[in-house]
mmCIF file of C-alpha atoms in Angstrom:
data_model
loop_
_atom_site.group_PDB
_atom_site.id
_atom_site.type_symbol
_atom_site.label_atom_id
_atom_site.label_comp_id
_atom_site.label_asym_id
_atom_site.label_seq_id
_atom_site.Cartn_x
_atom_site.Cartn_y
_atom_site.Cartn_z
ATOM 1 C CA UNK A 966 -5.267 2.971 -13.411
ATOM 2 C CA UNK A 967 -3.862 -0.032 -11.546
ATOM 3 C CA UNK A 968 -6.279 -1.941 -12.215
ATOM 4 C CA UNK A 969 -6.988 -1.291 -15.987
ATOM 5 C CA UNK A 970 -3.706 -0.642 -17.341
ATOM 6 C CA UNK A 971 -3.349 -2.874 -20.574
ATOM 7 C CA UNK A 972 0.362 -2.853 -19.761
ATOM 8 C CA UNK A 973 1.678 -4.476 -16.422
ATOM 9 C CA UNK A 974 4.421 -2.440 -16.295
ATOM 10 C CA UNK A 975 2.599 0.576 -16.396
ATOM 11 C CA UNK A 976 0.178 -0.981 -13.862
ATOM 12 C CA UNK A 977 3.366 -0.889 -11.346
ATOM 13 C CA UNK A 978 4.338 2.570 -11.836
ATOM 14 C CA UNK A 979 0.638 3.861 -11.296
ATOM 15 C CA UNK A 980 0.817 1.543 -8.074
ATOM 16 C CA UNK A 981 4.278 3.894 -7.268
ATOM 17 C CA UNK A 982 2.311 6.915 -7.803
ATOM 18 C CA UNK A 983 -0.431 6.236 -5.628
ATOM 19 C CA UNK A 984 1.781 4.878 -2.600
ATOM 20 C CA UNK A 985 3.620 8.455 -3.254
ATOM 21 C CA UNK A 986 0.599 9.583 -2.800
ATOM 22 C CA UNK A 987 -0.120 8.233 0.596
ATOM 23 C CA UNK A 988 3.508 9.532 1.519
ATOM 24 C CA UNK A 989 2.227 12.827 0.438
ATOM 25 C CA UNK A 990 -0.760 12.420 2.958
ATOM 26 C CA UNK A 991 1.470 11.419 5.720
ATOM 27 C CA UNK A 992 3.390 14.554 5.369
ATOM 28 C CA UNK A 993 0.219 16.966 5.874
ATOM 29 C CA UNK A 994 -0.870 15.170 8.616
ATOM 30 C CA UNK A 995 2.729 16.088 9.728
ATOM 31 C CA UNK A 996 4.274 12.050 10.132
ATOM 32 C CA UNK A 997 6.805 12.307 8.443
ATOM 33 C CA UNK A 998 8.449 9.371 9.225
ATOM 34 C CA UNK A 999 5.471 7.420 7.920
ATOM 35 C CA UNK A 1000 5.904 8.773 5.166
ATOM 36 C CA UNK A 1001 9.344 8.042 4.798
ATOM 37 C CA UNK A 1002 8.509 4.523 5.515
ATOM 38 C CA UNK A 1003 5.925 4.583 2.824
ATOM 39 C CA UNK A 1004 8.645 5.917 0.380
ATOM 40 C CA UNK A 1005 11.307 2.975 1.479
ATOM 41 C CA UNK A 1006 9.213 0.365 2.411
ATOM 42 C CA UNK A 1007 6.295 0.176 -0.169
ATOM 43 C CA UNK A 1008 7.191 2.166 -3.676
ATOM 44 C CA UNK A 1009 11.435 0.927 -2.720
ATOM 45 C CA UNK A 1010 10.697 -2.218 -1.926
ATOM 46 C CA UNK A 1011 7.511 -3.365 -2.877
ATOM 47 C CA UNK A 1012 7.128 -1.988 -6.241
ATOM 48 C CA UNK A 1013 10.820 -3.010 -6.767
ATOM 49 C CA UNK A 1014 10.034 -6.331 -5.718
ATOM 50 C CA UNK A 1015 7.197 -6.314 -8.021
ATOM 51 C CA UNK A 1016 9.027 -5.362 -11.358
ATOM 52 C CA UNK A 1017 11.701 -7.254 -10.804
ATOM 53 C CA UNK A 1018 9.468 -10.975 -10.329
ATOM 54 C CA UNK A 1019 8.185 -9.032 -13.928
ATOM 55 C CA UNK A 1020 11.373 -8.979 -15.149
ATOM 56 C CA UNK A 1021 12.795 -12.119 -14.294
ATOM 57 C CA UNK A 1022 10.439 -14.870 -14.626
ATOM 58 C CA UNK A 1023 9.848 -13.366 -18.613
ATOM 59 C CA UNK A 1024 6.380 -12.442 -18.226
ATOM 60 C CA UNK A 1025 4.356 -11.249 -21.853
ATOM 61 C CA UNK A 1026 4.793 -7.505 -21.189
ATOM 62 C CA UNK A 1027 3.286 -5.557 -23.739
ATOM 63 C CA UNK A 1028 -0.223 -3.374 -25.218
ATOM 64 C CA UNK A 1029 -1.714 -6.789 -25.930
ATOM 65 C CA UNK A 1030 -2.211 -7.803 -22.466
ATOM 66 C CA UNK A 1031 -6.302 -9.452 -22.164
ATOM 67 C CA UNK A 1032 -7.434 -8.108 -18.486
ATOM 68 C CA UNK A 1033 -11.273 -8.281 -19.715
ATOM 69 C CA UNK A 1034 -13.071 -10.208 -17.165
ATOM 70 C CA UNK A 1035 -16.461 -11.426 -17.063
ATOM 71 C CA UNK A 1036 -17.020 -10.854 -13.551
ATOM 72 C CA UNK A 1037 -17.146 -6.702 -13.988
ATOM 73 C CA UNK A 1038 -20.237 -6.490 -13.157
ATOM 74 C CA UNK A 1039 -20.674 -8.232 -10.109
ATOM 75 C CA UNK A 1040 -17.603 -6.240 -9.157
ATOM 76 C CA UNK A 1041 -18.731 -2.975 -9.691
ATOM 77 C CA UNK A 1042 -21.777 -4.434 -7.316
ATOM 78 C CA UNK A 1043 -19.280 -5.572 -4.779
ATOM 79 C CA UNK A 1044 -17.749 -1.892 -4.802
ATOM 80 C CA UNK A 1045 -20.952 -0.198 -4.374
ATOM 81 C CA UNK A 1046 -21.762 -2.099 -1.857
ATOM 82 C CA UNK A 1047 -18.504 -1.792 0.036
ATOM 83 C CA UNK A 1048 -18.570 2.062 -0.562
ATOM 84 C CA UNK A 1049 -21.846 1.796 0.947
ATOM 85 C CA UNK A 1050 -21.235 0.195 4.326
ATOM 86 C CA UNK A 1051 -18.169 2.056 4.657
ATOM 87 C CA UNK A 1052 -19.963 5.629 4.001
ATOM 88 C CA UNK A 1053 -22.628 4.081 6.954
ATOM 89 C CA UNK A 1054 -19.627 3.318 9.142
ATOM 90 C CA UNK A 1055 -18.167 6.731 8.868
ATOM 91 C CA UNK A 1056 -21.414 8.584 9.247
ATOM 92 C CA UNK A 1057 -22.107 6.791 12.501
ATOM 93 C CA UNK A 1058 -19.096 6.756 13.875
ATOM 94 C CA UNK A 1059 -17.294 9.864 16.161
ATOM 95 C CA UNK A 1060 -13.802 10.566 14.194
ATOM 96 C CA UNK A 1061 -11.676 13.259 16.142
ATOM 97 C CA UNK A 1062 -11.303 16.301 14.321
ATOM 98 C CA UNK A 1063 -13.926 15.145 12.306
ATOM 99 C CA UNK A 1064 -15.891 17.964 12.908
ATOM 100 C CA UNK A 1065 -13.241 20.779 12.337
ATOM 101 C CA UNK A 1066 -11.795 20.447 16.091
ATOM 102 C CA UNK A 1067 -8.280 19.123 16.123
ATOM 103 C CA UNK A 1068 -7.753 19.328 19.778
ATOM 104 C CA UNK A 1069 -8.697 15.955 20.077
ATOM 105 C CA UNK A 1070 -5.492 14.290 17.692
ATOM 106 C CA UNK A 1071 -3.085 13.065 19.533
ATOM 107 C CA UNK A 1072 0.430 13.734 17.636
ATOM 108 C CA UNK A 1073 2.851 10.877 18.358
ATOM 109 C CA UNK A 1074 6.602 11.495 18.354
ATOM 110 C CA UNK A 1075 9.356 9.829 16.389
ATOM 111 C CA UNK A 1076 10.991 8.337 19.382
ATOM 112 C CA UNK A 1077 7.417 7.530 21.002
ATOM 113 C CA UNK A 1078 6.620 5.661 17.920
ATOM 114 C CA UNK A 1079 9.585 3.858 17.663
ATOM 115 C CA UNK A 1080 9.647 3.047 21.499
ATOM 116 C CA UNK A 1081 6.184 1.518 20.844
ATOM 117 C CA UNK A 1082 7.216 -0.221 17.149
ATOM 118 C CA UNK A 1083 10.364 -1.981 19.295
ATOM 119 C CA UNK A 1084 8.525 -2.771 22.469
ATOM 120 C CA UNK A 1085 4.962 -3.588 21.907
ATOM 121 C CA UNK A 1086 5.317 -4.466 18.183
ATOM 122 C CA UNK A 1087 8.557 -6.262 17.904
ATOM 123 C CA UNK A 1088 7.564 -9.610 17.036
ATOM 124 C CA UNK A 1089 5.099 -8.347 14.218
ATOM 125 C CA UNK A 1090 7.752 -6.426 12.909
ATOM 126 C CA UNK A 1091 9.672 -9.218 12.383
ATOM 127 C CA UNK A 1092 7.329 -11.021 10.906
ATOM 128 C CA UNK A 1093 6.524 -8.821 8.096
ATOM 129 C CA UNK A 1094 10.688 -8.536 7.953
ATOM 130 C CA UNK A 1095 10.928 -12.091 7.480
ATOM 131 C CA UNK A 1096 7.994 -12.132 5.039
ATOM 132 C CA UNK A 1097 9.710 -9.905 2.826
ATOM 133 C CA UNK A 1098 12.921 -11.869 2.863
ATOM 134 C CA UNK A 1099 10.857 -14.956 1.394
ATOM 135 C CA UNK A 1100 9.354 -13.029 -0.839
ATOM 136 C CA UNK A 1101 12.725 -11.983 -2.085
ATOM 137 C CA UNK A 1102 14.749 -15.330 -1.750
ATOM 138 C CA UNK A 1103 11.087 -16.588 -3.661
ATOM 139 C CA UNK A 1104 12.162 -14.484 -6.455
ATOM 140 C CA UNK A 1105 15.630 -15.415 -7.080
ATOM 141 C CA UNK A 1106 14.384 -18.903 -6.818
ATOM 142 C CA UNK A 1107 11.822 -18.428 -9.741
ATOM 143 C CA UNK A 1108 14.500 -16.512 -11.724
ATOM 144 C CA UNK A 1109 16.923 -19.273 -11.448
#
């Protein structure tokens, strides 16, 4: 529904919905401060980020919105054959818990997480922080 919403707008709630969903997969596989990064990060600041570049640079938002494409078929190829190499992938390869045995997941603390995030991860984290801030300084430009 991303995708082939006529309306944009609508298009950017359906995006919400699905990263809720993710949040809602985080939380039975008992993280649930992924998922309450999901909820901030992606569908409060992402999405936000998203309708408000709609808003402000005056976009056409409406039913009449022309998302045909010519290339739909040689997409729907390129999907098959993604879903393809990616059922191959899964098939061959040795998943723990895969096959019903959960012993083998490792569950990762809060603090260990966060430890790791802050430590081993820093600079990427601040990356993606300072990413975000041109994205949003980016926006108030355009809207200006």
């Amino acid at each position: 529904m991303v995708v082939s919403a006529k309306n944009i707008v609508h298009s950017a709630f359906y995006l919400a919905s699905t990263l809720l969903c993710v949040a809602v997969y985080f939380i039975m596989l008992r993280a649930q401060f992924l998922a309450a990064v999901q909820i901030l990060v992606y569908i409060g600041a992402v999405v936000v980020l998203i309708l408000f570049a709609l808003m402000l640079t005056r976009t056409a938002v409406g039913n009449y919105t022309n998302i045909s494409s010519k290339q739909t078929a040689f997409a729907g190829i390129v999907a098959l054959m993604l879903f393809a190499a990616l059922a191959v992938v899964f098939h061959i390869t040795n998943i723990p818990g895969s096959d019903g045995n959960v012993s083998g997941i490792v569950i990762v603390s809060i603090k260990d997480f966060s430890s790791i995030l802050f430590s081993k991860y820093a600079l990427p984290f601040e990356v993606a922080s300072v990413l975000l801030l041109d994205a949003l300084v980016g926006a108030v430009v355009l809207a200006i």
